[in-house]
């Protein structure tokens, strides 16, 4: 990757032009970029440090000036303008998180009396302690972050306080952020943190987007872009211009269902058949059989004619593996399931969405046999992944994956052996909603999370479901819904 460093002279010029409030805002925006340094260095030293570490390009610096509305400095020092920066922010990954931007926007919209009232309400949560009377809104947010009362995925308290000071308009801004965040840096769930920055970097993501080339703002405006880790070939650029995956083939794709419990295969088959999928079901498989089914499915030539692939696995397991119907000493690591279908292992699915829905009934350690081994039944105990076909595309091998995994204690099965998975039951219901209530896959999971959250609030801890959602999707998933009595070529978009 080629790095384009900003000169110390430019940083010095900018720092001299900013007032103290603007510096504080930029320091707040950069807290996630250097959490160990932002409280120790002044703005100039922090920017220089980020620059030396390759974390601050000229485009990033221009974004910071844009965030504090110093459009004069964009023109005077960065030799660009507001419109160019806005175009860059739409097309390329942002330097700062949407959460940080939201907090600065809320700060701009609140006057001193409202901040004082907001701080006073927090006494119920933080105690009397030190007065926040003369603190800015961002200072209060920083203190709340330190005690984990506010986070990118934890804004209920903030909404409640804004409602109590009658700023419903600001509360609506937070709700809008929550919805948009689901389709951006989306790793959401019950009892689950947001996707770590390290994992996002590993997957080549920033705010849920594939890393692309970013522009350089300099003496001549926009110049050559930064080369980052994931690039799109010229052949794939037309596809990227559209923000919705093409799902037009008939069948639309293959849906593979592996049900090692026996409660959910039939309703899931009905759901995905109604969505236009060819559904293949396999029940009560051993680990060797699961390995064989995944391997053979990845090699199917029909993938080249289909636009999407879905894999659903229901099994007992532990926190990191599934067992099938085998003894716990034979396991398949969860993360390896999707490796059968990545771009290098299954080239015919390259550039197409690959969706995984996993229901794992977790068996406590004291219920397992001793000397468990992390391996698959049969052969040499290892899973092999066979790549075949051409590999000429420059798409990232783990792009276009959606991973939705739900865990619950195996006691749920033992107490009600014939009961379906609440997670999969709700998923089927949401996918088959009436047209006017349907939404994209990512937005649908907001409702799914709410249903699981409501369930968890009413049951004992050992009956609670925990859902984790990760994705490297580049576009939206919008299914075609086909009623049974309609003609074969009729469908409705939702």
Short mmCIF file of C-alpha atoms in Angstrom, two decimals:
data_model
loop_
_atom_site.label_atom_id
_atom_site.label_comp_id
_atom_site.label_asym_id
_atom_site.label_seq_id
_atom_site.Cartn_x
_atom_site.Cartn_y
_atom_site.Cartn_z
CA UNK A 1 0.00 0.00 0.00
CA UNK A 2 1.31 3.42 -0.95
CA UNK A 3 1.12 6.07 1.78
CA UNK A 4 0.78 9.76 1.05
CA UNK A 5 1.88 11.78 4.07
CA UNK A 6 0.73 15.30 4.79
CA UNK A 7 3.54 17.77 5.32
CA UNK A 8 4.23 19.12 8.80
CA UNK A 9 3.87 22.63 7.36
CA UNK A 10 0.26 21.96 6.34
CA UNK A 11 -0.58 20.53 9.77
CA UNK A 12 1.05 23.53 11.45
CA UNK A 13 -0.91 25.98 9.29
CA UNK A 14 -4.20 24.27 10.06
CA UNK A 15 -3.55 24.06 13.80
CA UNK A 16 -2.80 27.80 13.94
CA UNK A 17 -6.06 28.69 12.16
CA UNK A 18 -8.36 26.63 14.40
CA UNK A 19 -9.88 27.96 17.63
CA UNK A 20 -9.94 25.93 20.85
CA UNK A 21 -13.49 24.65 20.39
CA UNK A 22 -12.69 23.41 16.89
CA UNK A 23 -9.56 21.68 18.17
CA UNK A 24 -11.61 19.94 20.87
CA UNK A 25 -14.08 18.69 18.27
CA UNK A 26 -11.30 17.25 16.09
CA UNK A 27 -9.70 15.60 19.12
CA UNK A 28 -13.07 14.02 19.89
CA UNK A 29 -13.45 12.82 16.29
CA UNK A 30 -10.00 11.19 16.43
CA UNK A 31 -10.50 9.34 19.72
CA UNK A 32 -10.99 5.98 17.98
CA UNK A 33 -7.93 6.47 15.75
CA UNK A 34 -5.52 6.80 18.66
CA UNK A 35 -7.29 6.10 21.98
CA UNK A 36 -3.99 5.84 23.86
CA UNK A 37 -2.68 9.18 22.55
CA UNK A 38 -5.65 11.51 22.17
CA UNK A 39 -5.68 12.55 25.84
CA UNK A 40 -1.89 12.95 26.05
CA UNK A 41 -1.10 15.09 23.01
CA UNK A 42 -2.31 18.43 21.74
CA UNK A 43 -3.94 18.56 18.32
CA UNK A 44 -0.81 19.37 16.33
CA UNK A 45 1.24 16.56 17.88
CA UNK A 46 -1.65 14.11 17.54
CA UNK A 47 -2.11 14.87 13.84
CA UNK A 48 1.61 14.55 13.24
CA UNK A 49 1.68 11.21 15.07
CA UNK A 50 -1.28 9.87 13.08
CA UNK A 51 0.37 11.12 9.90
CA UNK A 52 3.66 9.36 10.68
CA UNK A 53 1.80 6.13 11.43
CA UNK A 54 0.06 6.28 8.04
CA UNK A 55 -3.38 6.90 9.56
CA UNK A 56 -3.91 10.42 8.24
CA UNK A 57 -3.95 11.12 4.50
CA UNK A 58 -4.64 14.52 3.01
CA UNK A 59 -8.19 13.31 2.31
CA UNK A 60 -8.57 12.46 6.00
CA UNK A 61 -7.30 15.87 7.02
CA UNK A 62 -9.73 17.51 4.59
CA UNK A 63 -12.54 15.46 6.14
CA UNK A 64 -11.67 16.76 9.62
CA UNK A 65 -11.82 20.36 8.38
CA UNK A 66 -15.14 19.60 6.73
CA UNK A 67 -16.50 18.20 10.01
CA UNK A 68 -15.75 21.48 11.84
CA UNK A 69 -17.10 23.50 8.88
CA UNK A 70 -13.83 25.23 8.08
CA UNK A 71 -14.51 25.36 4.38
CA UNK A 72 -12.23 28.39 4.12
CA UNK A 73 -9.27 26.27 5.16
CA UNK A 74 -10.22 23.58 2.66
CA UNK A 75 -9.78 26.14 -0.08
CA UNK A 76 -6.89 28.10 1.41
CA UNK A 77 -4.65 25.25 2.61
CA UNK A 78 -5.93 21.97 1.15
CA UNK A 79 -6.67 23.45 -2.31
CA UNK A 80 -10.06 21.76 -2.51
CA UNK A 81 -13.65 22.65 -1.68
CA UNK A 82 -16.72 21.47 0.20
CA UNK A 83 -18.31 19.77 -2.81
CA UNK A 84 -15.18 17.72 -3.55
CA UNK A 85 -14.95 16.50 0.05
CA UNK A 86 -18.64 15.61 0.13
CA UNK A 87 -18.25 13.63 -3.10
CA UNK A 88 -15.29 11.79 -1.56
CA UNK A 89 -17.25 10.96 1.61
CA UNK A 90 -20.05 9.41 -0.45
CA UNK A 91 -17.75 7.35 -2.64
CA UNK A 92 -14.94 6.33 -0.26
CA UNK A 93 -14.61 5.13 3.37
CA UNK A 94 -14.66 7.86 6.00
CA UNK A 95 -11.80 8.58 8.37
CA UNK A 96 -14.01 9.00 11.44
CA UNK A 97 -16.95 6.87 12.52
CA UNK A 98 -20.58 7.82 12.00
CA UNK A 99 -21.00 7.61 15.76
CA UNK A 100 -18.39 10.35 16.37
CA UNK A 101 -19.95 12.51 13.66
CA UNK A 102 -23.39 12.05 15.25
CA UNK A 103 -22.12 13.17 18.66
CA UNK A 104 -20.58 16.33 17.20
CA UNK A 105 -23.83 17.11 15.39
CA UNK A 106 -25.79 16.73 18.62
CA UNK A 107 -23.29 19.01 20.34
CA UNK A 108 -23.81 21.71 17.70
CA UNK A 109 -27.59 21.56 18.12
CA UNK A 110 -27.65 21.93 21.93
CA UNK A 111 -27.30 25.21 23.81
CA UNK A 112 -25.61 25.60 27.18
CA UNK A 113 -28.81 25.37 29.22
CA UNK A 114 -29.76 22.11 27.51
CA UNK A 115 -26.31 20.64 28.14
CA UNK A 116 -26.65 21.64 31.81
CA UNK A 117 -30.05 19.92 32.03
CA UNK A 118 -28.70 16.88 30.21
CA UNK A 119 -25.78 16.64 32.66
CA UNK A 120 -28.08 17.00 35.65
CA UNK A 121 -30.23 14.07 34.52
CA UNK A 122 -27.14 11.88 34.47
CA UNK A 123 -26.81 12.20 38.26
CA UNK A 124 -29.23 9.26 38.48
CA UNK A 125 -26.69 7.10 36.66
CA UNK A 126 -23.32 8.55 37.62
CA UNK A 127 -24.10 9.86 41.07
CA UNK A 128 -23.62 13.43 42.30
CA UNK A 129 -19.86 13.60 42.08
CA UNK A 130 -18.16 16.33 40.12
CA UNK A 131 -20.39 18.98 38.59
CA UNK A 132 -20.73 19.03 34.81
CA UNK A 133 -22.18 22.54 34.83
CA UNK A 134 -19.39 24.05 32.77
CA UNK A 135 -18.67 21.00 30.66
CA UNK A 136 -19.40 20.81 26.96
CA UNK A 137 -21.69 18.11 25.58
CA UNK A 138 -18.70 16.27 24.10
CA UNK A 139 -16.92 16.35 27.49
CA UNK A 140 -19.98 14.74 29.06
CA UNK A 141 -20.07 12.10 26.30
CA UNK A 142 -16.40 11.27 26.92
CA UNK A 143 -17.10 10.76 30.64
CA UNK A 144 -20.05 8.52 29.81
CA UNK A 145 -17.89 6.48 27.43
CA UNK A 146 -15.30 5.95 30.18
CA UNK A 147 -17.89 4.26 32.40
CA UNK A 148 -19.50 2.40 29.47
CA UNK A 149 -22.84 4.22 29.65
CA UNK A 150 -22.56 5.33 26.03
CA UNK A 151 -21.03 3.47 23.08
CA UNK A 152 -21.71 3.21 19.33
CA UNK A 153 -24.16 0.37 20.03
CA UNK A 154 -25.35 1.69 23.39
CA UNK A 155 -27.36 4.88 23.02
CA UNK A 156 -30.57 4.19 24.95
CA UNK A 157 -29.54 6.37 27.88
CA UNK A 158 -28.72 9.24 25.56
CA UNK A 159 -32.12 8.91 23.88
CA UNK A 160 -33.88 8.89 27.25
CA UNK A 161 -32.12 12.04 28.46
CA UNK A 162 -32.81 13.89 25.22
CA UNK A 163 -36.47 12.97 25.50
CA UNK A 164 -36.54 14.29 29.07
CA UNK A 165 -35.16 17.68 27.97
CA UNK A 166 -37.76 17.74 25.18
CA UNK A 167 -35.29 17.39 22.30
CA UNK A 168 -37.29 14.79 20.37
CA UNK A 169 -35.68 16.03 17.16
CA UNK A 170 -32.24 14.95 18.44
CA UNK A 171 -33.63 11.64 19.65
CA UNK A 172 -34.87 11.00 16.11
CA UNK A 173 -31.35 11.65 14.81
CA UNK A 174 -30.07 8.84 17.04
CA UNK A 175 -32.79 6.49 15.84
CA UNK A 176 -31.91 7.29 12.23
CA UNK A 177 -28.23 6.58 13.01
CA UNK A 178 -29.15 3.20 14.51
CA UNK A 179 -30.94 2.18 11.34
CA UNK A 180 -28.18 3.36 9.02
CA UNK A 181 -25.47 1.79 11.19
CA UNK A 182 -27.07 -1.62 10.65
CA UNK A 183 -26.26 -1.39 6.97
CA UNK A 184 -22.82 0.09 7.56
CA UNK A 185 -20.47 -1.23 10.23
CA UNK A 186 -22.93 -3.99 10.94
CA UNK A 187 -22.12 -6.45 13.64
CA UNK A 188 -25.09 -6.34 15.87
CA UNK A 189 -26.71 -8.59 18.37
CA UNK A 190 -27.88 -9.44 21.79
CA UNK A 191 -25.07 -9.56 24.36
CA UNK A 192 -22.58 -8.93 21.53
CA UNK A 193 -20.16 -6.00 20.93
CA UNK A 194 -19.69 -4.19 17.65
CA UNK A 195 -17.15 -5.53 15.19
CA UNK A 196 -13.67 -4.65 16.36
CA UNK A 197 -11.54 -2.29 14.36
CA UNK A 198 -8.91 -5.01 13.98
CA UNK A 199 -11.38 -7.45 12.46
CA UNK A 200 -12.74 -4.77 10.14
CA UNK A 201 -9.21 -4.05 8.97
CA UNK A 202 -8.61 -7.78 8.46
CA UNK A 203 -11.74 -8.06 6.32
CA UNK A 204 -10.83 -4.93 4.42
CA UNK A 205 -13.75 -2.93 5.78
CA UNK A 206 -14.36 0.59 7.01
CA UNK A 207 -17.95 1.37 8.05
CA UNK A 208 -19.02 -1.86 6.36
CA UNK A 209 -17.54 -0.88 2.99
CA UNK A 210 -14.77 -2.49 1.01
CA UNK A 211 -11.59 -0.49 1.10
CA UNK A 212 -11.18 1.36 -2.15
CA UNK A 213 -8.93 4.02 -3.52
CA UNK A 214 -9.18 7.34 -1.69
CA UNK A 215 -8.43 10.69 -3.32
CA UNK A 216 -5.54 12.92 -2.38
CA UNK A 217 -6.26 16.60 -1.81
CA UNK A 218 -3.29 18.80 -2.51
CA UNK A 219 -2.00 21.75 -4.43
CA UNK A 220 -3.95 20.79 -7.55
CA UNK A 221 -7.16 19.64 -5.87
CA UNK A 222 -7.80 15.90 -6.26
CA UNK A 223 -4.83 13.93 -7.51
CA UNK A 224 -3.87 10.25 -7.66
CA UNK A 225 -5.69 7.99 -5.20
CA UNK A 226 -4.22 5.98 -2.36
CA UNK A 227 -3.86 2.29 -3.18
CA UNK A 228 -5.37 0.22 -0.39
CA UNK A 229 -5.59 -3.48 0.24
CA UNK A 230 -8.67 -4.34 -1.81
CA UNK A 231 -9.24 -3.15 -5.35
CA UNK A 232 -11.95 -3.82 -7.89
CA UNK A 233 -11.12 -4.84 -11.43
CA UNK A 234 -12.41 -2.69 -14.29
CA UNK A 235 -14.76 -5.52 -15.17
CA UNK A 236 -16.44 -5.33 -11.76
CA UNK A 237 -16.86 -1.55 -11.62
CA UNK A 238 -20.20 -1.46 -13.45
CA UNK A 239 -21.56 -3.92 -10.90
CA UNK A 240 -20.36 -1.72 -8.03
CA UNK A 241 -22.21 1.26 -9.50
CA UNK A 242 -25.50 -0.36 -8.40
CA UNK A 243 -26.12 -0.72 -4.68
CA UNK A 244 -28.39 -3.79 -4.96
CA UNK A 245 -27.27 -7.32 -5.83
CA UNK A 246 -28.84 -8.66 -9.01
CA UNK A 247 -31.18 -11.52 -8.04
CA UNK A 248 -32.90 -12.37 -11.31
CA UNK A 249 -32.00 -15.98 -12.09
CA UNK A 250 -34.65 -18.71 -11.86
CA UNK A 251 -34.18 -20.33 -9.43
CA UNK A 252 -32.60 -17.31 -7.76
CA UNK A 253 -30.05 -19.51 -6.01
CA UNK A 254 -29.37 -22.65 -4.03
CA UNK A 255 -30.44 -22.88 -0.37
CA UNK A 256 -28.64 -25.66 1.52
CA UNK A 257 -30.24 -26.72 4.82
CA UNK A 258 -28.34 -29.05 7.20
CA UNK A 259 -30.56 -29.85 10.18
CA UNK A 260 -28.90 -32.14 12.72
CA UNK A 261 -31.68 -31.55 15.27
CA UNK A 262 -34.77 -32.18 13.15
CA UNK A 263 -37.11 -29.35 14.14
CA UNK A 264 -36.69 -26.63 11.50
CA UNK A 265 -35.95 -28.05 8.03
CA UNK A 266 -39.55 -28.20 6.75
CA UNK A 267 -40.66 -24.62 7.58
CA UNK A 268 -37.32 -23.26 6.32
CA UNK A 269 -37.71 -25.19 3.08
CA UNK A 270 -41.15 -23.67 2.59
CA UNK A 271 -39.84 -20.16 3.32
CA UNK A 272 -36.92 -20.25 0.90
CA UNK A 273 -38.91 -22.03 -1.79
CA UNK A 274 -41.36 -19.12 -1.64
CA UNK A 275 -38.41 -16.77 -2.13
CA UNK A 276 -37.51 -18.52 -5.38
CA UNK A 277 -34.67 -20.78 -4.17
CA UNK A 278 -33.85 -24.35 -5.09
CA UNK A 279 -33.76 -25.94 -1.62
CA UNK A 280 -31.74 -29.01 -0.69
CA UNK A 281 -32.26 -30.45 2.81
CA UNK A 282 -30.06 -32.89 4.74
CA UNK A 283 -31.09 -34.14 8.17
CA UNK A 284 -29.20 -35.77 11.05
CA UNK A 285 -25.71 -35.81 9.52
CA UNK A 286 -22.44 -36.88 11.13
CA UNK A 287 -19.43 -34.59 10.91
CA UNK A 288 -18.02 -36.59 8.00
CA UNK A 289 -21.34 -36.28 6.17
CA UNK A 290 -21.51 -32.53 6.83
CA UNK A 291 -17.99 -32.18 5.47
CA UNK A 292 -18.94 -34.14 2.34
CA UNK A 293 -22.17 -32.19 1.75
CA UNK A 294 -20.45 -28.81 2.09
CA UNK A 295 -17.61 -29.94 -0.16
CA UNK A 296 -19.90 -31.33 -2.87
CA UNK A 297 -22.24 -28.31 -2.74
CA UNK A 298 -19.31 -25.94 -3.27
CA UNK A 299 -18.38 -27.89 -6.43
CA UNK A 300 -21.82 -27.70 -8.07
CA UNK A 301 -21.62 -26.22 -11.57
CA UNK A 302 -25.14 -24.78 -11.27
CA UNK A 303 -23.75 -21.93 -9.12
CA UNK A 304 -22.65 -20.25 -12.33
CA UNK A 305 -26.31 -19.89 -13.38
CA UNK A 306 -27.54 -18.67 -9.97
CA UNK A 307 -27.24 -15.22 -8.37
CA UNK A 308 -27.03 -16.08 -4.65
CA UNK A 309 -26.26 -18.90 -2.20
CA UNK A 310 -27.76 -19.60 1.23
CA UNK A 311 -26.47 -22.09 3.81
CA UNK A 312 -28.40 -22.92 6.98
CA UNK A 313 -26.86 -25.18 9.62
CA UNK A 314 -28.67 -26.34 12.79
CA UNK A 315 -26.61 -28.42 15.20
CA UNK A 316 -25.39 -29.00 18.71
CA UNK A 317 -21.92 -27.64 19.38
CA UNK A 318 -19.73 -25.51 21.60
CA UNK A 319 -18.82 -21.84 21.45
CA UNK A 320 -16.54 -22.35 18.41
CA UNK A 321 -17.66 -25.56 16.70
CA UNK A 322 -20.58 -27.79 15.71
CA UNK A 323 -20.85 -31.52 16.36
CA UNK A 324 -23.57 -32.76 13.98
CA UNK A 325 -24.83 -36.05 15.37
CA UNK A 326 -21.27 -37.18 16.13
CA UNK A 327 -19.74 -37.30 19.58
CA UNK A 328 -18.31 -33.98 20.83
CA UNK A 329 -14.75 -35.15 20.19
CA UNK A 330 -15.44 -34.69 16.45
CA UNK A 331 -16.11 -31.08 15.54
CA UNK A 332 -16.21 -28.63 12.69
CA UNK A 333 -15.03 -25.11 13.60
CA UNK A 334 -17.79 -22.64 12.83
CA UNK A 335 -15.56 -20.25 10.91
CA UNK A 336 -14.63 -23.03 8.47
CA UNK A 337 -18.20 -23.46 7.20
CA UNK A 338 -18.01 -20.35 5.05
CA UNK A 339 -14.51 -21.24 3.81
CA UNK A 340 -16.04 -23.84 1.51
CA UNK A 341 -17.71 -21.00 -0.40
CA UNK A 342 -15.20 -18.14 -0.44
CA UNK A 343 -13.92 -16.88 -3.78
CA UNK A 344 -10.85 -19.12 -3.86
CA UNK A 345 -12.71 -22.31 -2.84
CA UNK A 346 -15.83 -21.71 -4.96
CA UNK A 347 -14.98 -19.41 -7.91
CA UNK A 348 -18.47 -19.72 -9.39
CA UNK A 349 -19.84 -17.76 -6.41
CA UNK A 350 -17.24 -15.00 -6.63
CA UNK A 351 -18.95 -11.61 -6.56
CA UNK A 352 -22.29 -13.15 -5.55
CA UNK A 353 -23.85 -12.87 -2.07
CA UNK A 354 -23.35 -15.86 0.20
CA UNK A 355 -25.64 -15.95 3.26
CA UNK A 356 -25.08 -18.15 6.31
CA UNK A 357 -27.64 -18.71 9.08
CA UNK A 358 -26.33 -20.84 11.95
CA UNK A 359 -28.33 -22.12 14.93
CA UNK A 360 -25.89 -23.60 17.44
CA UNK A 361 -27.23 -25.37 20.53
CA UNK A 362 -24.30 -25.03 22.91
CA UNK A 363 -23.45 -28.09 25.00
CA UNK A 364 -21.80 -27.19 28.35
CA UNK A 365 -18.31 -28.57 28.88
CA UNK A 366 -19.38 -30.89 31.67
CA UNK A 367 -21.78 -32.61 29.23
CA UNK A 368 -19.03 -33.55 26.79
CA UNK A 369 -16.71 -36.50 26.72
CA UNK A 370 -13.16 -36.06 27.91
CA UNK A 371 -10.21 -35.52 25.58
CA UNK A 372 -12.22 -33.66 22.95
CA UNK A 373 -10.32 -32.90 19.78
CA UNK A 374 -10.90 -29.95 17.47
CA UNK A 375 -11.23 -31.93 14.27
CA UNK A 376 -13.68 -33.47 11.86
CA UNK A 377 -14.77 -37.11 11.87
CA UNK A 378 -13.18 -39.37 9.24
CA UNK A 379 -10.01 -39.40 7.15
CA UNK A 380 -7.10 -37.64 8.75
CA UNK A 381 -9.35 -35.54 10.95
CA UNK A 382 -9.03 -32.42 8.82
CA UNK A 383 -11.33 -30.59 6.48
CA UNK A 384 -9.94 -30.02 3.01
CA UNK A 385 -11.03 -27.17 0.77
CA UNK A 386 -10.67 -27.74 -2.96
CA UNK A 387 -10.51 -24.81 -5.32
CA UNK A 388 -11.32 -25.33 -8.95
CA UNK A 389 -12.05 -23.21 -12.02
CA UNK A 390 -10.58 -19.81 -12.99
CA UNK A 391 -9.26 -17.31 -10.45
CA UNK A 392 -8.72 -14.23 -12.59
CA UNK A 393 -11.00 -11.86 -10.65
CA UNK A 394 -9.49 -9.27 -8.32
CA UNK A 395 -12.47 -9.30 -5.95
CA UNK A 396 -11.51 -10.05 -2.36
CA UNK A 397 -11.99 -13.74 -1.60
CA UNK A 398 -14.11 -13.10 1.52
CA UNK A 399 -16.28 -10.34 0.06
CA UNK A 400 -20.08 -10.69 -0.31
CA UNK A 401 -20.57 -12.82 2.83
CA UNK A 402 -23.39 -12.40 5.36
CA UNK A 403 -23.01 -14.38 8.59
CA UNK A 404 -25.86 -14.63 11.10
CA UNK A 405 -25.14 -16.99 13.98
CA UNK A 406 -27.37 -17.66 16.97
CA UNK A 407 -26.40 -19.57 20.10
CA UNK A 408 -28.58 -20.95 22.87
CA UNK A 409 -28.01 -23.48 25.64
CA UNK A 410 -28.75 -27.07 24.61
CA UNK A 411 -31.12 -27.31 27.59
CA UNK A 412 -33.70 -25.53 25.40
CA UNK A 413 -33.79 -28.70 23.27
CA UNK A 414 -33.78 -31.04 26.24
CA UNK A 415 -36.77 -29.33 27.88
CA UNK A 416 -38.82 -29.14 24.67
CA UNK A 417 -37.41 -31.69 22.17
CA UNK A 418 -39.80 -30.86 19.31
CA UNK A 419 -39.72 -27.09 19.59
CA UNK A 420 -38.31 -25.07 16.69
CA UNK A 421 -35.54 -22.54 17.08
CA UNK A 422 -37.03 -19.19 18.12
CA UNK A 423 -34.34 -17.46 16.05
CA UNK A 424 -35.11 -19.41 12.85
CA UNK A 425 -38.86 -19.20 13.44
CA UNK A 426 -38.67 -15.38 13.64
CA UNK A 427 -36.36 -15.26 10.61
CA UNK A 428 -38.90 -17.22 8.54
CA UNK A 429 -41.74 -14.98 9.69
CA UNK A 430 -39.88 -11.81 8.78
CA UNK A 431 -38.84 -13.11 5.36
CA UNK A 432 -42.46 -13.97 4.57
CA UNK A 433 -44.06 -10.72 5.76
CA UNK A 434 -46.67 -8.98 3.58
CA UNK A 435 -45.20 -6.80 0.87
CA UNK A 436 -45.82 -3.50 2.66
CA UNK A 437 -43.88 -4.66 5.73
CA UNK A 438 -40.89 -6.29 4.06
CA UNK A 439 -37.42 -4.77 3.96
CA UNK A 440 -33.84 -5.53 2.96
CA UNK A 441 -31.96 -8.31 4.71
CA UNK A 442 -29.90 -5.99 6.92
CA UNK A 443 -32.88 -3.89 7.99
CA UNK A 444 -34.88 -7.05 8.61
CA UNK A 445 -32.33 -8.04 11.25
CA UNK A 446 -33.24 -4.99 13.31
CA UNK A 447 -36.68 -6.54 13.83
CA UNK A 448 -35.07 -9.93 14.41
CA UNK A 449 -32.84 -8.47 17.13
CA UNK A 450 -35.83 -6.78 18.74
CA UNK A 451 -37.77 -10.05 18.85
CA UNK A 452 -34.84 -11.88 20.41
CA UNK A 453 -34.26 -9.05 22.90
CA UNK A 454 -37.93 -9.21 23.91
CA UNK A 455 -37.71 -13.00 24.29
CA UNK A 456 -34.59 -12.75 26.43
CA UNK A 457 -36.26 -10.26 28.76
CA UNK A 458 -38.97 -12.80 29.57
CA UNK A 459 -37.05 -16.06 30.06
CA UNK A 460 -34.39 -17.52 32.33
CA UNK A 461 -30.70 -16.93 31.38
CA UNK A 462 -30.21 -20.51 30.15
CA UNK A 463 -33.08 -20.02 27.66
CA UNK A 464 -31.75 -16.77 26.17
CA UNK A 465 -30.61 -16.57 22.57
CA UNK A 466 -27.45 -14.72 21.57
CA UNK A 467 -27.15 -13.56 17.97
CA UNK A 468 -24.00 -12.34 16.19
CA UNK A 469 -24.17 -10.79 12.73
CA UNK A 470 -21.16 -9.98 10.54
CA UNK A 471 -20.96 -9.14 6.89
CA UNK A 472 -18.71 -8.13 4.03
CA UNK A 473 -21.60 -7.34 1.70
CA UNK A 474 -20.98 -4.62 -0.85
CA UNK A 475 -24.62 -4.03 -1.68
CA UNK A 476 -28.14 -4.52 -0.36
CA UNK A 477 -29.94 -7.87 -0.46
CA UNK A 478 -33.50 -7.52 -1.75
CA UNK A 479 -35.32 -10.79 -2.36
CA UNK A 480 -38.06 -11.58 -4.88
CA UNK A 481 -41.14 -13.06 -3.24
CA UNK A 482 -43.25 -15.52 -5.21
CA UNK A 483 -46.65 -16.67 -4.04
CA UNK A 484 -47.54 -20.29 -4.76
CA UNK A 485 -50.57 -19.50 -6.95
CA UNK A 486 -48.91 -16.85 -9.06
CA UNK A 487 -47.51 -17.48 -12.50
CA UNK A 488 -43.94 -18.61 -12.62
CA UNK A 489 -42.62 -15.34 -13.97
CA UNK A 490 -44.49 -13.05 -11.58
CA UNK A 491 -42.79 -11.66 -8.51
CA UNK A 492 -42.83 -8.73 -6.14
CA UNK A 493 -39.86 -6.70 -4.99
CA UNK A 494 -39.52 -5.79 -1.34
#
